[in-house]
């Protein structure tokens, strides 16, 4: 004995699962405790308010509870494995909310719930309302007022019990109770023979098949609960003060024979003569013969029609000791002698002596005696009386059915009545009747199995094949494994089974062909119950019908049966694959499919082997998916945060996470005959969508080494930790699996990883589904304009994050949407567009037009010039991605040289000399490159020759058609300039093609607040003013340089071939479902970085890799030469160079940084020959 719960609260409800594993108990306070029935330990607890009902599903996997919840009539379905609610069933139809009862149907496919106003039937899988039955149920807060019976529902409705068809909601039967009290409890016998309804004082019983009322029971005290014993023979009444009363129900109790097994077995096999001899031998050996043996011999001799001898034995047995068997034997002997009246008297005497223990049995025997005596109508009437008074009356129906069949054999036309009577017995038949019916058969000689044979044949002939098979099974169940069955019966059983099997298979096929799948399943199931020698064909057919009705588990069971029956056949595995796939068990589905292919390959049948050619092996599909996964994630950040777990995952772990999902195995399992590349790509891309965080770094940010071994959600509380946690939760709640933050998703201790991130970050942001911007310092109540003033809008890194992003959501520091913007993309918000234009100084269209690579170089530098960084190097590194500068390594600690290396890389790759158009301080990397990016905060056009309108150009060119114009020199000058390569860097040395003129000595300078001012006359440029902080008097030679050759040559702007207008994820080809992915598509293309990339300083390029002369607009050579001359006469901003005192080369130069623009213009006296003579390519340090 064990106590499952202890406490002050009352236990209101309790239930035990069908498999005996679970015990559920509900308390008054609303808790439901589920305990292990084998250990009596509490397994878990469910919180249910005001419990009214508990009921386990037939498969013991779920529990339905009735309760009062938040003012609604509610039943809740709980999954015992998951330990959580899976369905909520609400009535919302009563003034006083309460679910009085909640019950699973016998099959478990439906749930019935009742309130005081209605009974509702629900689908137990998805909670769909199937039927709403309006009925006033007795308002008692327990589940004893509602009972399922097959497809019917019994409901206690105040003083009336009602039976409803659960499919149609119609009333099948109703009956009032003869009591002034309402019905409070109803219960059903185990096999459904009768139903009992109890009021406070009376329990009334009804036969469920005929709805006739049976004897009722009165109780002197209030009835609080009722229950039936497992064999339905005892009835328990729970009354006040804990008193329980047990009452015996009216049934038929057979007597014992008490003879030895040898004689009894001989009797059972109808070997009456041998049985007579065995019993006689036993009597002879005994000094005082047993009345049991004498009575039994009397019955045996009656079967031998030795009526006189039988009568002598019976009277001797009664003389020794009166017994039910003795009087029964006497009545049988007398009726056999034709003395019916005396036979009736013998039965009456037996009833007088033994009515308390065997009364109903004696009445049954007397009815048989009356029938044997030829009083058929009276006998059947007596059976009707027994049926109406006996609670367990199924045997009465069987005996009555036999009587009807005997009448039919006598040409009295009662076959229909026999079938009806037997069907009633069959609907109520239980194991308790087997022994009694057998005893009656031994006594009377009536062979009830032959009765059932006739019934089976009649039902089969009437087209009721299923009913015939059910009758057939009941016959076999009653006879069991008895060895006395005649060969004749066994031969009939085999023949009937074969005929019925063929008929049922045909009926099932017709039903399935007309899409009546439930009927088809029923026919196939009945056919399989006949145990055919080769059932796999029917199993395959039934599996198809199960699939059509979405009965996946049943279809899988059929597949497993076929595999067990024929392990070498591929078709069982084909069935298992389909069933498992439909049941969403994709892993086992794919395994079954692989086994199917192997069985096909091993089959000795060539036709079966050929089937392999039309299928795709799952291993091939897995390989294809993995390639597409790798191709997708290589364009994503190397490390991402799993928003569900909060853990960091590298690319291998990301791929592994996808393979652990049901969708991976579903894709493998579903693609059996062709690979659906389009769907694979769609599912992979959908899963690997990621969201990135854009923010300003703060103190104590969680770094990679802090998070690599702990979930983000488990980090200690701090402002920066909370920022990361909230970001991940927002991403997770939005339905995305992956998130990225530059704080913890970059292992900055790994140089290669850091370098990859710096260059690829622009593309990562460009490829993100959403970028979430966290505006620290901007509160939820901030007005328009706060974005412009935010710290986020001043940082260098956030520039590329905004430019690259396709969709952005701005959040304030308390994680509310900025300005409460509800747009799907804040980039499209007029408020945000306006503020970003104010912050950057350019239009939104220009911002959106920026792409990674070597386009719009000067505009990108101008935007970056207004941004701030904490580290000097980040001025350059924050631009690696926007320039796609894969060859510029990050070397923290190098200071301003980082900017020089970046600009050198950009200049070499693009040939864009506008990078040299600045005034200010030279950097340490190369004197032609600035020390600070702020020098680009302005347009480059002031250095370049001003554009000439085409009309003006034509006028100038027309003036050059004179005899004094030296066209030959002009074309040679043009050819020479056009043949020069674009500027480029080798290490920190720049090769600068230009036109350079040496300056004469400078005149006296004067000091200004910011530096010195120098003047020089008699130059090719006339008078020149130079403002600089440098002392030019100490420099030996000075040169003014014209480097803007692409402008004067009318060259088109060069684009970078590798990175311009390149999306973050190269689009996959638009394969149709039937196309295969090409090798070029599947195989890995070039990564952002190669593992062997050399990130050392820039090396001298091979001659073949030097930037080639830029493309020219198509026009004739002489005209181009004249246009060149016209542009050379325009003013321009010159660069000031001087010889470098390196001691290594005499021709090394350095740029002398000027504080302001040196604007000059070639004088008229400078000839084209002079210009041609001064074309050079200088080495600038």
mmCIF file with all atom_site columns, N, CA and C in Angstrom, residues 291-350:
data_model
loop_
_atom_site.group_PDB
_atom_site.id
_atom_site.type_symbol
_atom_site.label_atom_id
_atom_site.label_alt_id
_atom_site.label_comp_id
_atom_site.label_asym_id
_atom_site.label_entity_id
_atom_site.label_seq_id
_atom_site.pdbx_PDB_ins_code
_atom_site.Cartn_x
_atom_site.Cartn_y
_atom_site.Cartn_z
_atom_site.occupancy
_atom_site.B_iso_or_equiv
_atom_site.pdbx_formal_charge
_atom_site.auth_seq_id
_atom_site.auth_comp_id
_atom_site.auth_asym_id
_atom_site.auth_atom_id
_atom_site.pdbx_PDB_model_num
ATOM 1   N N  . UNK A 1 291 ? -23.284 -38.293 -5.903  1.00 0.00 ? 291 UNK A N  1
ATOM 2   C CA . UNK A 1 291 ? -24.473 -37.814 -6.622  1.00 0.00 ? 291 UNK A CA 1
ATOM 3   C C  . UNK A 1 291 ? -24.086 -37.016 -7.860  1.00 0.00 ? 291 UNK A C  1
ATOM 4   N N  . UNK A 1 292 ? -22.900 -36.347 -7.828  1.00 0.00 ? 292 UNK A N  1
ATOM 5   C CA . UNK A 1 292 ? -22.449 -35.596 -9.008  1.00 0.00 ? 292 UNK A CA 1
ATOM 6   C C  . UNK A 1 292 ? -22.199 -36.541 -10.175 1.00 0.00 ? 292 UNK A C  1
ATOM 7   N N  . UNK A 1 293 ? -21.555 -37.707 -9.875  1.00 0.00 ? 293 UNK A N  1
ATOM 8   C CA . UNK A 1 293 ? -21.229 -38.638 -10.955 1.00 0.00 ? 293 UNK A CA 1
ATOM 9   C C  . UNK A 1 293 ? -22.492 -39.304 -11.486 1.00 0.00 ? 293 UNK A C  1
ATOM 10  N N  . UNK A 1 294 ? -23.409 -39.648 -10.560 1.00 0.00 ? 294 UNK A N  1
ATOM 11  C CA . UNK A 1 294 ? -24.663 -40.246 -10.997 1.00 0.00 ? 294 UNK A CA 1
ATOM 12  C C  . UNK A 1 294 ? -25.461 -39.282 -11.870 1.00 0.00 ? 294 UNK A C  1
ATOM 13  N N  . UNK A 1 295 ? -25.517 -38.008 -11.450 1.00 0.00 ? 295 UNK A N  1
ATOM 14  C CA . UNK A 1 295 ? -26.261 -37.015 -12.239 1.00 0.00 ? 295 UNK A CA 1
ATOM 15  C C  . UNK A 1 295 ? -25.611 -36.818 -13.592 1.00 0.00 ? 295 UNK A C  1
ATOM 16  N N  . UNK A 1 296 ? -24.289 -36.820 -13.615 1.00 0.00 ? 296 UNK A N  1
ATOM 17  C CA . UNK A 1 296 ? -23.590 -36.656 -14.885 1.00 0.00 ? 296 UNK A CA 1
ATOM 18  C C  . UNK A 1 296 ? -23.835 -37.855 -15.787 1.00 0.00 ? 296 UNK A C  1
ATOM 19  N N  . UNK A 1 297 ? -23.819 -39.090 -15.211 1.00 0.00 ? 297 UNK A N  1
ATOM 20  C CA . UNK A 1 297 ? -24.080 -40.265 -16.058 1.00 0.00 ? 297 UNK A CA 1
ATOM 21  C C  . UNK A 1 297 ? -25.501 -40.218 -16.597 1.00 0.00 ? 297 UNK A C  1
ATOM 22  N N  . UNK A 1 298 ? -26.410 -39.692 -15.766 1.00 0.00 ? 298 UNK A N  1
ATOM 23  C CA . UNK A 1 298 ? -27.785 -39.564 -16.237 1.00 0.00 ? 298 UNK A CA 1
ATOM 24  C C  . UNK A 1 298 ? -27.859 -38.684 -17.469 1.00 0.00 ? 298 UNK A C  1
ATOM 25  N N  . UNK A 1 299 ? -27.131 -37.578 -17.452 1.00 0.00 ? 299 UNK A N  1
ATOM 26  C CA . UNK A 1 299 ? -27.127 -36.671 -18.603 1.00 0.00 ? 299 UNK A CA 1
ATOM 27  C C  . UNK A 1 299 ? -26.503 -37.345 -19.823 1.00 0.00 ? 299 UNK A C  1
ATOM 28  N N  . UNK A 1 300 ? -25.415 -38.089 -19.605 1.00 0.00 ? 300 UNK A N  1
ATOM 29  C CA . UNK A 1 300 ? -24.761 -38.784 -20.715 1.00 0.00 ? 300 UNK A CA 1
ATOM 30  C C  . UNK A 1 300 ? -25.689 -39.844 -21.306 1.00 0.00 ? 300 UNK A C  1
ATOM 31  N N  . UNK A 1 301 ? -26.374 -40.603 -20.445 1.00 0.00 ? 301 UNK A N  1
ATOM 32  C CA . UNK A 1 301 ? -27.279 -41.637 -20.927 1.00 0.00 ? 301 UNK A CA 1
ATOM 33  C C  . UNK A 1 301 ? -28.467 -41.011 -21.661 1.00 0.00 ? 301 UNK A C  1
ATOM 34  N N  . UNK A 1 302 ? -28.852 -39.808 -21.222 1.00 0.00 ? 302 UNK A N  1
ATOM 35  C CA . UNK A 1 302 ? -29.918 -39.110 -21.953 1.00 0.00 ? 302 UNK A CA 1
ATOM 36  C C  . UNK A 1 302 ? -29.457 -38.778 -23.364 1.00 0.00 ? 302 UNK A C  1
ATOM 37  N N  . UNK A 1 303 ? -28.156 -38.432 -23.503 1.00 0.00 ? 303 UNK A N  1
ATOM 38  C CA . UNK A 1 303 ? -27.629 -38.158 -24.841 1.00 0.00 ? 303 UNK A CA 1
ATOM 39  C C  . UNK A 1 303 ? -27.609 -39.432 -25.691 1.00 0.00 ? 303 UNK A C  1
ATOM 40  N N  . UNK A 1 304 ? -27.528 -40.601 -24.997 1.00 0.00 ? 304 UNK A N  1
ATOM 41  C CA . UNK A 1 304 ? -27.590 -41.885 -25.695 1.00 0.00 ? 304 UNK A CA 1
ATOM 42  C C  . UNK A 1 304 ? -29.033 -42.357 -25.876 1.00 0.00 ? 304 UNK A C  1
ATOM 43  N N  . UNK A 1 305 ? -29.971 -41.486 -25.431 1.00 0.00 ? 305 UNK A N  1
ATOM 44  C CA . UNK A 1 305 ? -31.412 -41.754 -25.496 1.00 0.00 ? 305 UNK A CA 1
ATOM 45  C C  . UNK A 1 305 ? -31.799 -43.001 -24.689 1.00 0.00 ? 305 UNK A C  1
ATOM 46  N N  . UNK A 1 306 ? -30.997 -43.276 -23.621 1.00 0.00 ? 306 UNK A N  1
ATOM 47  C CA . UNK A 1 306 ? -31.337 -44.321 -22.666 1.00 0.00 ? 306 UNK A CA 1
ATOM 48  C C  . UNK A 1 306 ? -32.135 -43.649 -21.565 1.00 0.00 ? 306 UNK A C  1
ATOM 49  N N  . UNK A 1 307 ? -33.413 -43.343 -21.918 1.00 0.00 ? 307 UNK A N  1
ATOM 50  C CA . UNK A 1 307 ? -34.194 -42.467 -21.042 1.00 0.00 ? 307 UNK A CA 1
ATOM 51  C C  . UNK A 1 307 ? -34.482 -43.101 -19.671 1.00 0.00 ? 307 UNK A C  1
ATOM 52  N N  . UNK A 1 308 ? -34.799 -44.375 -19.669 1.00 0.00 ? 308 UNK A N  1
ATOM 53  C CA . UNK A 1 308 ? -35.113 -45.009 -18.394 1.00 0.00 ? 308 UNK A CA 1
ATOM 54  C C  . UNK A 1 308 ? -33.881 -45.079 -17.494 1.00 0.00 ? 308 UNK A C  1
ATOM 55  N N  . UNK A 1 309 ? -32.765 -45.515 -18.077 1.00 0.00 ? 309 UNK A N  1
ATOM 56  C CA . UNK A 1 309 ? -31.541 -45.598 -17.272 1.00 0.00 ? 309 UNK A CA 1
ATOM 57  C C  . UNK A 1 309 ? -31.148 -44.219 -16.768 1.00 0.00 ? 309 UNK A C  1
ATOM 58  N N  . UNK A 1 310 ? -31.334 -43.211 -17.639 1.00 0.00 ? 310 UNK A N  1
ATOM 59  C CA . UNK A 1 310 ? -31.007 -41.841 -17.239 1.00 0.00 ? 310 UNK A CA 1
ATOM 60  C C  . UNK A 1 310 ? -31.875 -41.404 -16.080 1.00 0.00 ? 310 UNK A C  1
ATOM 61  N N  . UNK A 1 311 ? -33.192 -41.753 -16.144 1.00 0.00 ? 311 UNK A N  1
ATOM 62  C CA . UNK A 1 311 ? -34.108 -41.353 -15.083 1.00 0.00 ? 311 UNK A CA 1
ATOM 63  C C  . UNK A 1 311 ? -33.733 -42.029 -13.769 1.00 0.00 ? 311 UNK A C  1
ATOM 64  N N  . UNK A 1 312 ? -33.318 -43.296 -13.831 1.00 0.00 ? 312 UNK A N  1
ATOM 65  C CA . UNK A 1 312 ? -32.916 -44.013 -12.608 1.00 0.00 ? 312 UNK A CA 1
ATOM 66  C C  . UNK A 1 312 ? -31.716 -43.331 -11.974 1.00 0.00 ? 312 UNK A C  1
ATOM 67  N N  . UNK A 1 313 ? -30.708 -43.013 -12.801 1.00 0.00 ? 313 UNK A N  1
ATOM 68  C CA . UNK A 1 313 ? -29.505 -42.352 -12.256 1.00 0.00 ? 313 UNK A CA 1
ATOM 69  C C  . UNK A 1 313 ? -29.860 -41.003 -11.640 1.00 0.00 ? 313 UNK A C  1
ATOM 70  N N  . UNK A 1 314 ? -30.737 -40.252 -12.306 1.00 0.00 ? 314 UNK A N  1
ATOM 71  C CA . UNK A 1 314 ? -31.091 -38.925 -11.815 1.00 0.00 ? 314 UNK A CA 1
ATOM 72  C C  . UNK A 1 314 ? -31.807 -39.015 -10.480 1.00 0.00 ? 314 UNK A C  1
ATOM 73  N N  . UNK A 1 315 ? -32.780 -39.948 -10.375 1.00 0.00 ? 315 UNK A N  1
ATOM 74  C CA . UNK A 1 315 ? -33.512 -40.062 -9.116  1.00 0.00 ? 315 UNK A CA 1
ATOM 75  C C  . UNK A 1 315 ? -32.610 -40.563 -7.994  1.00 0.00 ? 315 UNK A C  1
ATOM 76  N N  . UNK A 1 316 ? -31.654 -41.471 -8.319  1.00 0.00 ? 316 UNK A N  1
ATOM 77  C CA . UNK A 1 316 ? -30.721 -41.934 -7.307  1.00 0.00 ? 316 UNK A CA 1
ATOM 78  C C  . UNK A 1 316 ? -29.828 -40.779 -6.827  1.00 0.00 ? 316 UNK A C  1
ATOM 79  N N  . UNK A 1 317 ? -29.389 -39.924 -7.777  1.00 0.00 ? 317 UNK A N  1
ATOM 80  C CA . UNK A 1 317 ? -28.540 -38.791 -7.414  1.00 0.00 ? 317 UNK A CA 1
ATOM 81  C C  . UNK A 1 317 ? -29.281 -37.833 -6.494  1.00 0.00 ? 317 UNK A C  1
ATOM 82  N N  . UNK A 1 318 ? -30.583 -37.591 -6.830  1.00 0.00 ? 318 UNK A N  1
ATOM 83  C CA . UNK A 1 318 ? -31.385 -36.689 -6.001  1.00 0.00 ? 318 UNK A CA 1
ATOM 84  C C  . UNK A 1 318 ? -31.604 -37.286 -4.628  1.00 0.00 ? 318 UNK A C  1
ATOM 85  N N  . UNK A 1 319 ? -31.767 -38.602 -4.561  1.00 0.00 ? 319 UNK A N  1
ATOM 86  C CA . UNK A 1 319 ? -31.991 -39.259 -3.274  1.00 0.00 ? 319 UNK A CA 1
ATOM 87  C C  . UNK A 1 319 ? -30.767 -39.132 -2.381  1.00 0.00 ? 319 UNK A C  1
ATOM 88  N N  . UNK A 1 320 ? -29.567 -39.282 -3.021  1.00 0.00 ? 320 UNK A N  1
ATOM 89  C CA . UNK A 1 320 ? -28.338 -39.137 -2.219  1.00 0.00 ? 320 UNK A CA 1
ATOM 90  C C  . UNK A 1 320 ? -28.211 -37.698 -1.728  1.00 0.00 ? 320 UNK A C  1
ATOM 91  N N  . UNK A 1 321 ? -28.354 -36.726 -2.659  1.00 0.00 ? 321 UNK A N  1
ATOM 92  C CA . UNK A 1 321 ? -28.312 -35.293 -2.294  1.00 0.00 ? 321 UNK A CA 1
ATOM 93  C C  . UNK A 1 321 ? -28.923 -34.487 -3.431  1.00 0.00 ? 321 UNK A C  1
ATOM 94  N N  . UNK A 1 322 ? -29.997 -33.766 -3.135  1.00 0.00 ? 322 UNK A N  1
ATOM 95  C CA . UNK A 1 322 ? -30.603 -32.942 -4.187  1.00 0.00 ? 322 UNK A CA 1
ATOM 96  C C  . UNK A 1 322 ? -29.586 -31.932 -4.740  1.00 0.00 ? 322 UNK A C  1
ATOM 97  N N  . UNK A 1 323 ? -29.576 -31.752 -6.066  1.00 0.00 ? 323 UNK A N  1
ATOM 98  C CA . UNK A 1 323 ? -28.647 -30.803 -6.706  1.00 0.00 ? 323 UNK A CA 1
ATOM 99  C C  . UNK A 1 323 ? -29.260 -30.281 -7.985  1.00 0.00 ? 323 UNK A C  1
ATOM 100 N N  . UNK A 1 324 ? -28.722 -29.188 -8.477  1.00 0.00 ? 324 UNK A N  1
ATOM 101 C CA . UNK A 1 324 ? -29.191 -28.620 -9.740  1.00 0.00 ? 324 UNK A CA 1
ATOM 102 C C  . UNK A 1 324 ? -28.954 -29.605 -10.873 1.00 0.00 ? 324 UNK A C  1
ATOM 103 N N  . UNK A 1 325 ? -27.786 -30.259 -10.897 1.00 0.00 ? 325 UNK A N  1
ATOM 104 C CA . UNK A 1 325 ? -27.475 -31.213 -11.954 1.00 0.00 ? 325 UNK A CA 1
ATOM 105 C C  . UNK A 1 325 ? -28.432 -32.391 -11.906 1.00 0.00 ? 325 UNK A C  1
ATOM 106 N N  . UNK A 1 326 ? -28.750 -32.863 -10.668 1.00 0.00 ? 326 UNK A N  1
ATOM 107 C CA . UNK A 1 326 ? -29.656 -34.009 -10.539 1.00 0.00 ? 326 UNK A CA 1
ATOM 108 C C  . UNK A 1 326 ? -31.032 -33.711 -11.090 1.00 0.00 ? 326 UNK A C  1
ATOM 109 N N  . UNK A 1 327 ? -31.634 -32.611 -10.692 1.00 0.00 ? 327 UNK A N  1
ATOM 110 C CA . UNK A 1 327 ? -32.973 -32.272 -11.191 1.00 0.00 ? 327 UNK A CA 1
ATOM 111 C C  . UNK A 1 327 ? -32.943 -31.984 -12.689 1.00 0.00 ? 327 UNK A C  1
ATOM 112 N N  . UNK A 1 328 ? -31.840 -31.351 -13.153 1.00 0.00 ? 328 UNK A N  1
ATOM 113 C CA . UNK A 1 328 ? -31.729 -31.098 -14.590 1.00 0.00 ? 328 UNK A CA 1
ATOM 114 C C  . UNK A 1 328 ? -31.715 -32.405 -15.369 1.00 0.00 ? 328 UNK A C  1
ATOM 115 N N  . UNK A 1 329 ? -30.936 -33.374 -14.872 1.00 0.00 ? 329 UNK A N  1
ATOM 116 C CA . UNK A 1 329 ? -30.876 -34.679 -15.546 1.00 0.00 ? 329 UNK A CA 1
ATOM 117 C C  . UNK A 1 329 ? -32.242 -35.356 -15.542 1.00 0.00 ? 329 UNK A C  1
ATOM 118 N N  . UNK A 1 330 ? -32.966 -35.224 -14.418 1.00 0.00 ? 330 UNK A N  1
ATOM 119 C CA . UNK A 1 330 ? -34.285 -35.862 -14.332 1.00 0.00 ? 330 UNK A CA 1
ATOM 120 C C  . UNK A 1 330 ? -35.239 -35.236 -15.342 1.00 0.00 ? 330 UNK A C  1
ATOM 121 N N  . UNK A 1 331 ? -35.232 -33.903 -15.448 1.00 0.00 ? 331 UNK A N  1
ATOM 122 C CA . UNK A 1 331 ? -36.142 -33.229 -16.384 1.00 0.00 ? 331 UNK A CA 1
ATOM 123 C C  . UNK A 1 331 ? -35.805 -33.598 -17.825 1.00 0.00 ? 331 UNK A C  1
ATOM 124 N N  . UNK A 1 332 ? -34.514 -33.735 -18.142 1.00 0.00 ? 332 UNK A N  1
ATOM 125 C CA . UNK A 1 332 ? -34.118 -34.111 -19.496 1.00 0.00 ? 332 UNK A CA 1
ATOM 126 C C  . UNK A 1 332 ? -34.600 -35.530 -19.808 1.00 0.00 ? 332 UNK A C  1
ATOM 127 N N  . UNK A 1 333 ? -34.423 -36.448 -18.828 1.00 0.00 ? 333 UNK A N  1
ATOM 128 C CA . UNK A 1 333 ? -34.859 -37.844 -19.041 1.00 0.00 ? 333 UNK A CA 1
ATOM 129 C C  . UNK A 1 333 ? -36.359 -37.921 -19.213 1.00 0.00 ? 333 UNK A C  1
ATOM 130 N N  . UNK A 1 334 ? -37.096 -37.171 -18.413 1.00 0.00 ? 334 UNK A N  1
ATOM 131 C CA . UNK A 1 334 ? -38.557 -37.203 -18.487 1.00 0.00 ? 334 UNK A CA 1
ATOM 132 C C  . UNK A 1 334 ? -39.057 -36.653 -19.821 1.00 0.00 ? 334 UNK A C  1
ATOM 133 N N  . UNK A 1 335 ? -38.497 -35.537 -20.280 1.00 0.00 ? 335 UNK A N  1
ATOM 134 C CA . UNK A 1 335 ? -38.977 -34.980 -21.539 1.00 0.00 ? 335 UNK A CA 1
ATOM 135 C C  . UNK A 1 335 ? -38.615 -35.908 -22.689 1.00 0.00 ? 335 UNK A C  1
ATOM 136 N N  . UNK A 1 336 ? -37.483 -36.618 -22.504 1.00 0.00 ? 336 UNK A N  1
ATOM 137 C CA . UNK A 1 336 ? -37.124 -37.600 -23.530 1.00 0.00 ? 336 UNK A CA 1
ATOM 138 C C  . UNK A 1 336 ? -38.098 -38.749 -23.586 1.00 0.00 ? 336 UNK A C  1
ATOM 139 N N  . UNK A 1 337 ? -38.690 -39.089 -22.460 1.00 0.00 ? 337 UNK A N  1
ATOM 140 C CA . UNK A 1 337 ? -39.681 -40.160 -22.401 1.00 0.00 ? 337 UNK A CA 1
ATOM 141 C C  . UNK A 1 337 ? -41.053 -39.663 -22.835 1.00 0.00 ? 337 UNK A C  1
ATOM 142 N N  . UNK A 1 338 ? -41.152 -38.343 -23.130 1.00 0.00 ? 338 UNK A N  1
ATOM 143 C CA . UNK A 1 338 ? -42.424 -37.784 -23.524 1.00 0.00 ? 338 UNK A CA 1
ATOM 144 C C  . UNK A 1 338 ? -43.274 -37.342 -22.362 1.00 0.00 ? 338 UNK A C  1
ATOM 145 N N  . UNK A 1 339 ? -42.720 -37.307 -21.179 1.00 0.00 ? 339 UNK A N  1
ATOM 146 C CA . UNK A 1 339 ? -43.467 -36.908 -19.986 1.00 0.00 ? 339 UNK A CA 1
ATOM 147 C C  . UNK A 1 339 ? -43.121 -35.446 -19.663 1.00 0.00 ? 339 UNK A C  1
ATOM 148 N N  . UNK A 1 340 ? -43.617 -34.550 -20.491 1.00 0.00 ? 340 UNK A N  1
ATOM 149 C CA . UNK A 1 340 ? -43.280 -33.143 -20.359 1.00 0.00 ? 340 UNK A CA 1
ATOM 150 C C  . UNK A 1 340 ? -43.734 -32.527 -19.062 1.00 0.00 ? 340 UNK A C  1
ATOM 151 N N  . UNK A 1 341 ? -44.987 -32.836 -18.648 1.00 0.00 ? 341 UNK A N  1
ATOM 152 C CA . UNK A 1 341 ? -45.522 -32.240 -17.431 1.00 0.00 ? 341 UNK A CA 1
ATOM 153 C C  . UNK A 1 341 ? -44.646 -32.598 -16.236 1.00 0.00 ? 341 UNK A C  1
ATOM 154 N N  . UNK A 1 342 ? -44.226 -33.848 -16.144 1.00 0.00 ? 342 UNK A N  1
ATOM 155 C CA . UNK A 1 342 ? -43.373 -34.268 -15.035 1.00 0.00 ? 342 UNK A CA 1
ATOM 156 C C  . UNK A 1 342 ? -41.990 -33.588 -15.125 1.00 0.00 ? 342 UNK A C  1
ATOM 157 N N  . UNK A 1 343 ? -41.542 -33.394 -16.367 1.00 0.00 ? 343 UNK A N  1
ATOM 158 C CA . UNK A 1 343 ? -40.261 -32.706 -16.524 1.00 0.00 ? 343 UNK A CA 1
ATOM 159 C C  . UNK A 1 343 ? -40.337 -31.275 -15.980 1.00 0.00 ? 343 UNK A C  1
ATOM 160 N N  . UNK A 1 344 ? -41.509 -30.617 -16.261 1.00 0.00 ? 344 UNK A N  1
ATOM 161 C CA . UNK A 1 344 ? -41.672 -29.246 -15.767 1.00 0.00 ? 344 UNK A CA 1
ATOM 162 C C  . UNK A 1 344 ? -41.664 -29.235 -14.236 1.00 0.00 ? 344 UNK A C  1
ATOM 163 N N  . UNK A 1 345 ? -42.301 -30.247 -13.634 1.00 0.00 ? 345 UNK A N  1
ATOM 164 C CA . UNK A 1 345 ? -42.358 -30.304 -12.172 1.00 0.00 ? 345 UNK A CA 1
ATOM 165 C C  . UNK A 1 345 ? -40.956 -30.461 -11.582 1.00 0.00 ? 345 UNK A C  1
ATOM 166 N N  . UNK A 1 346 ? -40.112 -31.257 -12.248 1.00 0.00 ? 346 UNK A N  1
ATOM 167 C CA . UNK A 1 346 ? -38.743 -31.438 -11.754 1.00 0.00 ? 346 UNK A CA 1
ATOM 168 C C  . UNK A 1 346 ? -37.999 -30.105 -11.761 1.00 0.00 ? 346 UNK A C  1
ATOM 169 N N  . UNK A 1 347 ? -38.199 -29.328 -12.817 1.00 0.00 ? 347 UNK A N  1
ATOM 170 C CA . UNK A 1 347 ? -37.549 -27.998 -12.882 1.00 0.00 ? 347 UNK A CA 1
ATOM 171 C C  . UNK A 1 347 ? -38.080 -27.093 -11.777 1.00 0.00 ? 347 UNK A C  1
ATOM 172 N N  . UNK A 1 348 ? -39.383 -27.163 -11.546 1.00 0.00 ? 348 UNK A N  1
ATOM 173 C CA . UNK A 1 348 ? -39.965 -26.296 -10.514 1.00 0.00 ? 348 UNK A CA 1
ATOM 174 C C  . UNK A 1 348 ? -39.421 -26.643 -9.142  1.00 0.00 ? 348 UNK A C  1
ATOM 175 N N  . UNK A 1 349 ? -39.255 -27.959 -8.863  1.00 0.00 ? 349 UNK A N  1
ATOM 176 C CA . UNK A 1 349 ? -38.706 -28.373 -7.562  1.00 0.00 ? 349 UNK A CA 1
ATOM 177 C C  . UNK A 1 349 ? -37.272 -27.868 -7.422  1.00 0.00 ? 349 UNK A C  1
ATOM 178 N N  . UNK A 1 350 ? -36.506 -27.972 -8.525  1.00 0.00 ? 350 UNK A N  1
ATOM 179 C CA . UNK A 1 350 ? -35.122 -27.480 -8.484  1.00 0.00 ? 350 UNK A CA 1
ATOM 180 C C  . UNK A 1 350 ? -35.099 -25.986 -8.203  1.00 0.00 ? 350 UNK A C  1
#
